[in-house]
Amino acid sequence: MKRIAIFSLVVFFLSCAGKQDLSPSETSKIVVESFYNKDNTTLKKHTTPEGYNGLKSIQDLMAAGKSGDPNFKVLEETADDKTAWVRFTTSYEENPELFKLLKVDGQWKVTQQGPREKGPF
């Protein structure tokens, strides 16, 4: 009986841990790390299909020879109920970068910016 109770608690804990609500900044950090480490499973999980395809198309060029800790630092973040913007720096790029994120099924996902779309910063 105790084994069933313990097993149930473990299953419950693991299922809750998998549904973690990440902030736009936390999601952005995961995307940057998975992009440079070429962890495309994680990259795909935290991006929209458009965002994944865009990042994947430049990954070989941008991530070549870069690995390890990207030293991700958030400079600015803004969000409403559906859209967020995160401006950040990494040790891999001289200039700050900007991600647009959309809330999809309750989770923040990095997406592509429109051709003439500028962020709020």
GROMACS .gro file of N, CA and C in nm, residues 11-99:
model
  267
   11VAL      N    1   0.486   1.012  -0.951
   11VAL     CA    2   0.424   1.040  -1.080
   11VAL      C    3   0.363   1.180  -1.080
   12PHE      N    4   0.296   1.216  -0.973
   12PHE     CA    5   0.236   1.349  -0.962
   12PHE      C    6   0.344   1.456  -0.967
   13PHE      N    7   0.452   1.439  -0.893
   13PHE     CA    8   0.561   1.536  -0.892
   13PHE      C    9   0.621   1.553  -1.031
   14LEU      N   10   0.647   1.445  -1.101
   14LEU     CA   11   0.706   1.451  -1.234
   14LEU      C   12   0.613   1.516  -1.334
   15SER      N   13   0.484   1.490  -1.324
   15SER     CA   14   0.390   1.551  -1.417
   15SER      C   15   0.379   1.701  -1.393
   16CYS      N   16   0.388   1.744  -1.269
   16CYS     CA   17   0.384   1.886  -1.238
   16CYS      C   18   0.512   1.955  -1.282
   17ALA      N   19   0.624   1.890  -1.265
   17ALA     CA   20   0.753   1.948  -1.304
   17ALA      C   21   0.760   1.972  -1.454
   18GLY      N   22   0.696   1.890  -1.532
   18GLY     CA   23   0.699   1.904  -1.677
   18GLY      C   24   0.613   2.018  -1.728
   19LYS      N   25   0.524   2.072  -1.647
   19LYS     CA   26   0.432   2.178  -1.690
   19LYS      C   27   0.471   2.311  -1.627
   20GLN      N   28   0.597   2.332  -1.613
   20GLN     CA   29   0.649   2.452  -1.551
   20GLN      C   30   0.618   2.574  -1.638
   21ASP      N   31   0.569   2.681  -1.576
   21ASP     CA   32   0.544   2.806  -1.646
   21ASP      C   33   0.673   2.886  -1.648
   22LEU      N   34   0.731   2.900  -1.765
   22LEU     CA   35   0.854   2.974  -1.780
   22LEU      C   36   0.822   3.118  -1.819
   23SER      N   37   0.900   3.210  -1.770
   23SER     CA   38   0.885   3.350  -1.810
   23SER      C   39   0.940   3.368  -1.951
   24PRO      N   40   0.910   3.481  -2.015
   24PRO     CA   41   0.969   3.506  -2.146
   24PRO      C   42   1.123   3.505  -2.143
   25SER      N   43   1.182   3.559  -2.037
   25SER     CA   44   1.328   3.559  -2.025
   25SER      C   45   1.384   3.419  -2.010
   26GLU      N   46   1.319   3.338  -1.927
   26GLU     CA   47   1.365   3.199  -1.909
   26GLU      C   48   1.354   3.121  -2.039
   27THR      N   49   1.244   3.141  -2.111
   27THR     CA   50   1.226   3.073  -2.239
   27THR      C   51   1.333   3.118  -2.338
   28SER      N   52   1.360   3.247  -2.341
   28SER     CA   53   1.463   3.299  -2.432
   28SER      C   54   1.599   3.239  -2.403
   29LYS      N   55   1.632   3.227  -2.277
   29LYS     CA   56   1.761   3.168  -2.238
   29LYS      C   57   1.770   3.024  -2.286
   30ILE      N   58   1.663   2.947  -2.268
   30ILE     CA   59   1.661   2.808  -2.313
   30ILE      C   60   1.679   2.801  -2.464
   31VAL      N   61   1.613   2.890  -2.536
   31VAL     CA   62   1.624   2.891  -2.683
   31VAL      C   63   1.767   2.923  -2.726
   32VAL      N   64   1.828   3.023  -2.663
   32VAL     CA   65   1.966   3.058  -2.698
   32VAL      C   66   2.060   2.940  -2.671
   33GLU      N   67   2.048   2.880  -2.554
   33GLU     CA   68   2.136   2.768  -2.519
   33GLU      C   69   2.115   2.649  -2.612
   34SER      N   70   1.990   2.617  -2.642
   34SER     CA   71   1.964   2.502  -2.729
   34SER      C   72   2.006   2.531  -2.872
   35PHE      N   73   1.994   2.656  -2.916
   35PHE     CA   74   2.038   2.696  -3.050
   35PHE      C   75   2.188   2.674  -3.066
   36TYR      N   76   2.267   2.728  -2.974
   36TYR     CA   77   2.413   2.717  -2.986
   36TYR      C   78   2.466   2.577  -2.958
   37ASN      N   79   2.394   2.500  -2.875
   37ASN     CA   80   2.436   2.362  -2.848
   37ASN      C   81   2.374   2.263  -2.946
   38LYS      N   82   2.299   2.313  -3.042
   38LYS     CA   83   2.233   2.233  -3.145
   38LYS      C   84   2.145   2.123  -3.085
   39ASP      N   85   2.076   2.158  -2.977
   39ASP     CA   86   1.978   2.071  -2.914
   39ASP      C   87   1.843   2.105  -2.976
   40ASN      N   88   1.819   2.051  -3.095
   40ASN     CA   89   1.702   2.091  -3.173
   40ASN      C   90   1.570   2.041  -3.116
   41THR      N   91   1.573   1.937  -3.036
   41THR     CA   92   1.451   1.891  -2.970
   41THR      C   93   1.402   1.998  -2.872
   42THR      N   94   1.494   2.049  -2.792
   42THR     CA   95   1.460   2.155  -2.696
   42THR      C   96   1.426   2.284  -2.770
   43LEU      N   97   1.502   2.316  -2.874
   43LEU     CA   98   1.476   2.435  -2.953
   43LEU      C   99   1.334   2.434  -3.009
   44LYS      N  100   1.294   2.323  -3.064
   44LYS     CA  101   1.161   2.310  -3.123
   44LYS      C  102   1.050   2.323  -3.018
   45LYS      N  103   1.076   2.271  -2.899
   45LYS     CA  104   0.977   2.274  -2.791
   45LYS      C  105   0.946   2.416  -2.745
   46HIS      N  106   1.044   2.506  -2.758
   46HIS     CA  107   1.029   2.642  -2.704
   46HIS      C  108   1.016   2.749  -2.811
   47THR      N  109   0.983   2.707  -2.934
   47THR     CA  110   0.964   2.801  -3.044
   47THR      C  111   0.836   2.767  -3.119
   48THR      N  112   0.782   2.866  -3.188
   48THR     CA  113   0.670   2.839  -3.278
   48THR      C  114   0.728   2.771  -3.402
   49PRO      N  115   0.645   2.711  -3.487
   49PRO     CA  116   0.699   2.650  -3.610
   49PRO      C  117   0.779   2.751  -3.694
   50GLU      N  118   0.730   2.876  -3.704
   50GLU     CA  119   0.801   2.978  -3.780
   50GLU      C  120   0.933   3.014  -3.714
   51GLY      N  121   0.930   3.026  -3.583
   51GLY     CA  122   1.052   3.057  -3.508
   51GLY      C  123   1.156   2.947  -3.521
   52TYR      N  124   1.110   2.824  -3.512
   52TYR     CA  125   1.202   2.710  -3.524
   52TYR      C  126   1.265   2.706  -3.663
   53ASN      N  127   1.183   2.720  -3.766
   53ASN     CA  128   1.235   2.716  -3.902
   53ASN      C  129   1.334   2.828  -3.928
   54GLY      N  130   1.305   2.946  -3.878
   54GLY     CA  131   1.396   3.059  -3.896
   54GLY      C  132   1.529   3.038  -3.825
   55LEU      N  133   1.523   2.993  -3.701
   55LEU     CA  134   1.646   2.969  -3.626
   55LEU      C  135   1.725   2.852  -3.684
   56LYS      N  136   1.653   2.749  -3.722
   56LYS     CA  137   1.718   2.631  -3.779
   56LYS      C  138   1.790   2.665  -3.909
   57SER      N  139   1.733   2.756  -3.987
   57SER     CA  140   1.793   2.790  -4.116
   57SER      C  141   1.926   2.864  -4.101
   58ILE      N  142   1.950   2.930  -3.987
   58ILE     CA  143   2.077   3.000  -3.967
   58ILE      C  144   2.168   2.933  -3.863
   59GLN      N  145   2.121   2.824  -3.806
   59GLN     CA  146   2.194   2.761  -3.696
   59GLN      C  147   2.335   2.717  -3.736
   60ASP      N  148   2.352   2.651  -3.848
   60ASP     CA  149   2.484   2.602  -3.886
   60ASP      C  150   2.583   2.717  -3.904
   61LEU      N  151   2.537   2.825  -3.962
   61LEU     CA  152   2.623   2.941  -3.985
   61LEU      C  153   2.656   3.013  -3.854
   62MET      N  154   2.554   3.039  -3.773
   62MET     CA  155   2.571   3.120  -3.652
   62MET      C  156   2.634   3.043  -3.535
   63ALA      N  157   2.606   2.914  -3.524
   63ALA     CA  158   2.652   2.838  -3.409
   63ALA      C  159   2.786   2.769  -3.433
   64ALA      N  160   2.839   2.779  -3.552
   64ALA     CA  161   2.966   2.711  -3.584
   64ALA      C  162   3.077   2.757  -3.490
   65GLY      N  163   3.138   2.661  -3.424
   65GLY     CA  164   3.251   2.689  -3.336
   65GLY      C  165   3.215   2.753  -3.203
   66LYS      N  166   3.087   2.767  -3.174
   66LYS     CA  167   3.044   2.829  -3.049
   66LYS      C  168   2.977   2.724  -2.963
   67SER      N  169   3.026   2.708  -2.844
   67SER     CA  170   2.964   2.613  -2.750
   67SER      C  171   2.992   2.662  -2.608
   68GLY      N  172   2.936   2.593  -2.513
   68GLY     CA  173   2.954   2.631  -2.375
   68GLY      C  174   2.851   2.733  -2.331
   69ASP      N  175   2.880   2.798  -2.218
   69ASP     CA  176   2.788   2.894  -2.159
   69ASP      C  177   2.782   3.022  -2.243
   70PRO      N  178   2.664   3.058  -2.294
   70PRO     CA  179   2.653   3.179  -2.376
   70PRO      C  180   2.654   3.309  -2.294
   71ASN      N  181   2.657   3.298  -2.160
   71ASN     CA  182   2.655   3.416  -2.074
   71ASN      C  183   2.535   3.506  -2.107
   72PHE      N  184   2.418   3.446  -2.110
   72PHE     CA  185   2.292   3.512  -2.144
   72PHE      C  186   2.255   3.614  -2.036
   73LYS      N  187   2.230   3.739  -2.079
   73LYS     CA  188   2.189   3.844  -1.985
   73LYS      C  189   2.074   3.923  -2.044
   74VAL      N  190   1.966   3.932  -1.970
   74VAL     CA  191   1.849   4.009  -2.012
   74VAL      C  192   1.876   4.157  -1.990
   75LEU      N  193   1.853   4.236  -2.094
   75LEU     CA  194   1.865   4.381  -2.084
   75LEU      C  195   1.729   4.446  -2.057
   76GLU      N  196   1.627   4.397  -2.129
   76GLU     CA  197   1.491   4.449  -2.114
   76GLU      C  198   1.392   4.339  -2.146
   77GLU      N  199   1.277   4.346  -2.082
   77GLU     CA  200   1.167   4.253  -2.111
   77GLU      C  201   1.036   4.328  -2.094
   78THR      N  202   0.944   4.302  -2.186
   78THR     CA  203   0.809   4.356  -2.172
   78THR      C  204   0.713   4.249  -2.221
   79ALA      N  205   0.597   4.243  -2.159
   79ALA     CA  206   0.499   4.141  -2.197
   79ALA      C  207   0.358   4.188  -2.166
   80ASP      N  208   0.264   4.139  -2.249
   80ASP     CA  209   0.123   4.151  -2.216
   80ASP      C  210   0.069   4.009  -2.211
   81ASP      N  211  -0.058   3.991  -2.229
   81ASP     CA  212  -0.116   3.857  -2.216
   81ASP      C  213  -0.075   3.762  -2.328
   82LYS      N  214  -0.043   3.815  -2.446
   82LYS     CA  215  -0.019   3.729  -2.562
   82LYS      C  216   0.120   3.742  -2.624
   83THR      N  217   0.184   3.857  -2.607
   83THR     CA  218   0.311   3.884  -2.674
   83THR      C  219   0.413   3.936  -2.574
   84ALA      N  220   0.538   3.894  -2.593
   84ALA     CA  221   0.648   3.943  -2.509
   84ALA      C  222   0.767   3.973  -2.598
   85TRP      N  223   0.852   4.061  -2.549
   85TRP     CA  224   0.977   4.096  -2.617
   85TRP      C  225   1.088   4.088  -2.514
   86VAL      N  226   1.199   4.026  -2.553
   86VAL     CA  227   1.315   4.015  -2.464
   86VAL      C  228   1.438   4.062  -2.542
   87ARG      N  229   1.502   4.164  -2.489
   87ARG     CA  230   1.629   4.211  -2.545
   87ARG      C  231   1.739   4.160  -2.455
   88PHE      N  232   1.841   4.098  -2.514
   88PHE     CA  233   1.943   4.029  -2.435
   88PHE      C  234   2.079   4.035  -2.504
   89THR      N  235   2.181   4.000  -2.428
   89THR     CA  236   2.315   3.986  -2.484
   89THR      C  237   2.366   3.844  -2.456
   90THR      N  238   2.460   3.803  -2.539
   90THR     CA  239   2.532   3.677  -2.516
   90THR      C  240   2.680   3.703  -2.542
   91SER      N  241   2.762   3.611  -2.500
   91SER     CA  242   2.905   3.624  -2.525
   91SER      C  243   2.939   3.595  -2.671
   92TYR      N  244   2.842   3.548  -2.750
   92TYR     CA  245   2.866   3.512  -2.889
   92TYR      C  246   2.844   3.626  -2.987
   93GLU      N  247   2.770   3.727  -2.948
   93GLU     CA  248   2.737   3.837  -3.038
   93GLU      C  249   2.777   3.970  -2.973
   94GLU      N  250   2.829   4.062  -3.055
   94GLU     CA  251   2.870   4.193  -3.003
   94GLU      C  252   2.750   4.279  -2.965
   95ASN      N  253   2.647   4.277  -3.048
   95ASN     CA  254   2.530   4.362  -3.027
   95ASN      C  255   2.417   4.287  -2.958
   96PRO      N  256   2.333   4.359  -2.884
   96PRO     CA  257   2.217   4.295  -2.822
   96PRO      C  258   2.125   4.233  -2.928
   97GLU      N  259   2.056   4.129  -2.888
   97GLU     CA  260   1.961   4.060  -2.976
   97GLU      C  261   1.821   4.077  -2.918
   98LEU      N  262   1.720   4.049  -3.001
   98LEU     CA  263   1.581   4.069  -2.960
   98LEU      C  264   1.498   3.949  -3.003
   99PHE      N  265   1.425   3.893  -2.909
   99PHE     CA  266   1.330   3.786  -2.940
   99PHE      C  267   1.188   3.837  -2.920
   0.00000   0.00000   0.00000
